[in-house]
Amino acid sequence: MTRHDSRPLTLRDVSEASGVSEMTVSRVLRNRGDVSENTRKKVLAAAKQLGYVPNKIAGALASQRVNLVAVIIPSMSNMVFPEVMTGISRALEGTDLQPVVGITDYLPEKEEKVLYEMLSWRPSGVIIAGLEHSDASRAMLRAAGIPVVEIMDVDGMPIDTMVGISHRVAGEKMAQAIVEAGYKRIGFLGTKMPLDHRARKRFEGFTQVMAKAGIEMADQEFYSGGSALAKGRELTEAMLNRTPDIDFLYYSNDMIGAGGLLYLLEKGVDVPAQIGLAGFNGVELLQGLPRQLATMDACRSEIGRKAAEIIAERTTNPESDLPKKIEMTPVISFGDTLKR
Amino acid sequence: MTRHDSRPLTLRDVSEASGVSEMTVSRVLRNRGDVSENTRKKVLAAAKQLGYVPNKIAGALASQRVNLVAVIIPSMSNMVFPEVMTGISRALEGTDLQPVVGITDYLPEKEEKVLYEMLSWRPSGVIIAGLEHSDASRAMLRAAGIPVVEIMDVDGMPIDTMVGISHRVAGEKMAQAIVEAGYKRIGFLGTKMPLDHRARKRFEGFTQVMAKAGIEMADQEFYSGGSALAKGRELTEAMLNRTPDIDFLYYSNDMIGAGGLLYLLEKGVDVPAQIGLAGFNGVELLQGLPRQLATMDACRSEIGRKAAEIIAERTTNPESDLPKKIEMTPVISFGDTLKR
DNA sequence: CTGAAAGCGCTAACAG
DNA sequence: CTGTTAGCGCTTTCAG
């Protein structure tokens, strides 16, 4: 017997079909409380037979519990955030929490909008990229009364908890390695992104160490949009034409670094003797390149995992007092493009 | 005056703070119905002052309307689905609908689970990759009583509507071009993915045309996991060692194709005279390569856009009768790796 | 233009 | 182990 109206099924339908009270049906479907094996089977059979899918909207309203974790990140198109997501998903797999993603495109206003939208679903927690947010966003986050983990960056004050690396230190370390390798004429290539605070912090740490070593940036070049690999080529070519005595190129991400590397190899430049190169992120893609680009791992999946674990712990055990700051340590991999 | 309990704010709080009935507050916050400019201002001020964020759970339950579109895709880590997502987001921007993503990892059981999970939130529509689903999944989709758009593939029967390209035809077209270019000893390299039906359909179309031309596949090689670019190198090397007289390599995706291309160029192979190459997808990344890989655009963002438009149209106008099948036509770009 | 009453479909909290 | 009774916070509907 099939239903002929298309009204979605409710618990009541299952209750009637199985001859068991709504309450007990609910218990069976959620594996809560003791139910006799007999009625359990009856209910499950009826539910399956009808094709019943519970209504979480109603359940969430009644129980005041929503097993969703809002994850708010700037972008999905570079390699970095997908990997963070992987870490989050994996960490949440054992729990009954589910990640829901919102994208901000590095725009504070959009972040605010997305945040508002997500918070209106009353999630169990928020994982959000970065430490820089509009006042309104901070207020919402604080008022939400749920665990908030800010990720990727630890150079600043968290609203609640932060998990990440110090991009300032990352920039410093790379600068250190480059100085020690003896490079002198250094060019910087990166995205034209006033709102990418982490790239900015790396750049600041980098130039500061350089300055201490008495080295001033020889040249810089910025881009926006387009295929990063192609842009890497273009930027590199442009810079070498303008400043031919460059002996090191520091890229703000691995993708443009890879483009630069391919370009230089084609030109027959001796890497790293004539020109050294380094990127940032440690993306998997690099492994297919003819030469390994020097880079620095940003601990992406590690950060995702840890952030999710914190939300999970706080959700099950709100009293547990966890550290407000968890800092990972990025490590340089020298590859074949940075002398040691 | 600040509240000292951390109970989330409700409409009632705004109502009391503004001295306006809950109902009217609700009207103001949703821009529904006529409200005098005066009370509107009072309400808005109170809401903002308190930092009220509406509870969509309650709203959705009361109105029986959820402005969410479930998007179910196999993966986010290759370049293809992020671009579909971009198309969807853009198309939904004008509407009040919001995409929510679920990932299946190409696993039918996981697809079933994710689908169940999403449907329990009673979304306004579903966009799901592929035409192959478990019986249970099909049943759920049919029973949901909401618009369902299956995307990426049109070789099969849709549950409701399908938007995509024919992967069979895509394989055929590429085979045609390769045959016409005069290549004879052809190798296939792809993912070891019995569950990637679209790759399988391309392969079938490809071999069929080859067979008609009296050409049998000279060799094949499959991989799984790892960096696709690196895998492309390895597979290519392995195949050339085993079958040195190969004169064309057909890759099931651009990423491994790019790896193969880089490998061959390093080896000094004359591409495309000595060995021709082709991939599939038309990913942006290719533009940064030293040579343009022949490929075929899969119309990814176009498909996402169209699918979202259909959901939007059906949501606002349930009566509108739209075609059940929308087929896009993929076009070969010959690049520099396929003779013409 | 504004308000009061009655649920939406489920679950918490009690009773048995 | 099972059922009953009240809501969860909003919106629909119907009166003013």
XYZ file of C-alpha atoms in Angstrom, chain A residues 8-9 52-58 60-61 66-68 76 79 82 93 98 100 110 116-117 119-122 140 226-227 229-230 233 255 262 266 284-285 287-290, chain B residues 8-9 52-58 60-61 66-68 76 79 82 93 98 100 110 116-117 119-122 140 226-227 229-230 233 255 262 266 284-285 287-290:
84
model
C 6.496 14.046 4.214
C 6.255 11.171 6.654
C 10.723 7.373 6.898
C 13.473 9.961 7.290
C 13.356 11.770 10.651
C 12.862 15.503 10.698
C 15.949 16.968 12.331
C 14.450 20.417 12.331
C 11.803 19.313 14.760
C 16.690 19.945 17.105
C 14.056 22.374 18.259
C 22.109 20.592 16.901
C 24.960 18.283 16.000
C 26.454 20.683 13.474
C 38.048 26.166 -1.180
C 44.938 23.377 -1.728
C 40.420 21.305 1.552
C 33.946 10.881 12.214
C 28.885 17.055 11.375
C 29.010 22.446 7.624
C 30.856 38.156 3.661
C 25.108 35.113 10.925
C 23.557 32.598 8.612
C 24.725 30.806 13.793
C 21.045 31.065 13.077
C 21.105 27.271 12.802
C 22.422 27.126 16.361
C 28.118 37.277 17.480
C 43.945 33.465 -12.652
C 45.766 30.159 -12.650
C 50.794 28.150 -11.827
C 50.611 30.408 -14.872
C 55.624 31.973 -14.503
C 51.502 27.045 -6.518
C 59.032 25.303 -14.164
C 62.947 25.763 -19.007
C 51.163 17.490 -2.276
C 51.302 18.666 -5.857
C 55.862 15.920 -5.434
C 55.190 15.591 -9.124
C 57.505 18.431 -10.096
C 60.862 17.767 -11.739
C 20.301 32.323 23.565
C 18.112 35.277 22.761
C 19.736 38.853 18.387
C 20.271 36.140 15.802
C 17.025 34.456 14.700
C 16.590 30.760 15.304
C 16.155 29.172 11.895
C 15.404 25.830 13.423
C 12.219 27.171 14.919
C 11.867 26.326 9.527
C 9.678 24.095 11.633
C 14.072 25.354 4.597
C 16.112 27.442 2.190
C 18.876 24.877 1.881
C 36.485 18.051 -3.006
C 39.763 20.337 -9.298
C 35.143 22.850 -6.458
C 23.476 34.131 -4.991
C 21.974 28.236 0.298
C 25.134 22.695 1.820
C 28.525 6.761 2.282
C 19.840 10.470 4.692
C 21.551 12.982 6.909
C 17.316 14.909 3.778
C 16.584 14.865 7.463
C 17.086 18.616 7.351
C 14.301 18.823 4.786
C 14.800 8.390 -0.480
C 48.760 9.844 -3.753
C 49.679 13.014 -5.575
C 50.955 14.711 -10.608
C 53.554 12.329 -9.176
C 55.025 10.432 -13.870
C 46.407 16.007 -13.359
C 56.448 16.895 -17.446
C 62.365 15.935 -19.171
C 43.014 25.746 -15.085
C 46.285 24.376 -13.788
C 47.814 26.851 -18.287
C 50.982 27.038 -16.264
C 52.568 24.025 -17.892
C 55.403 24.389 -20.400
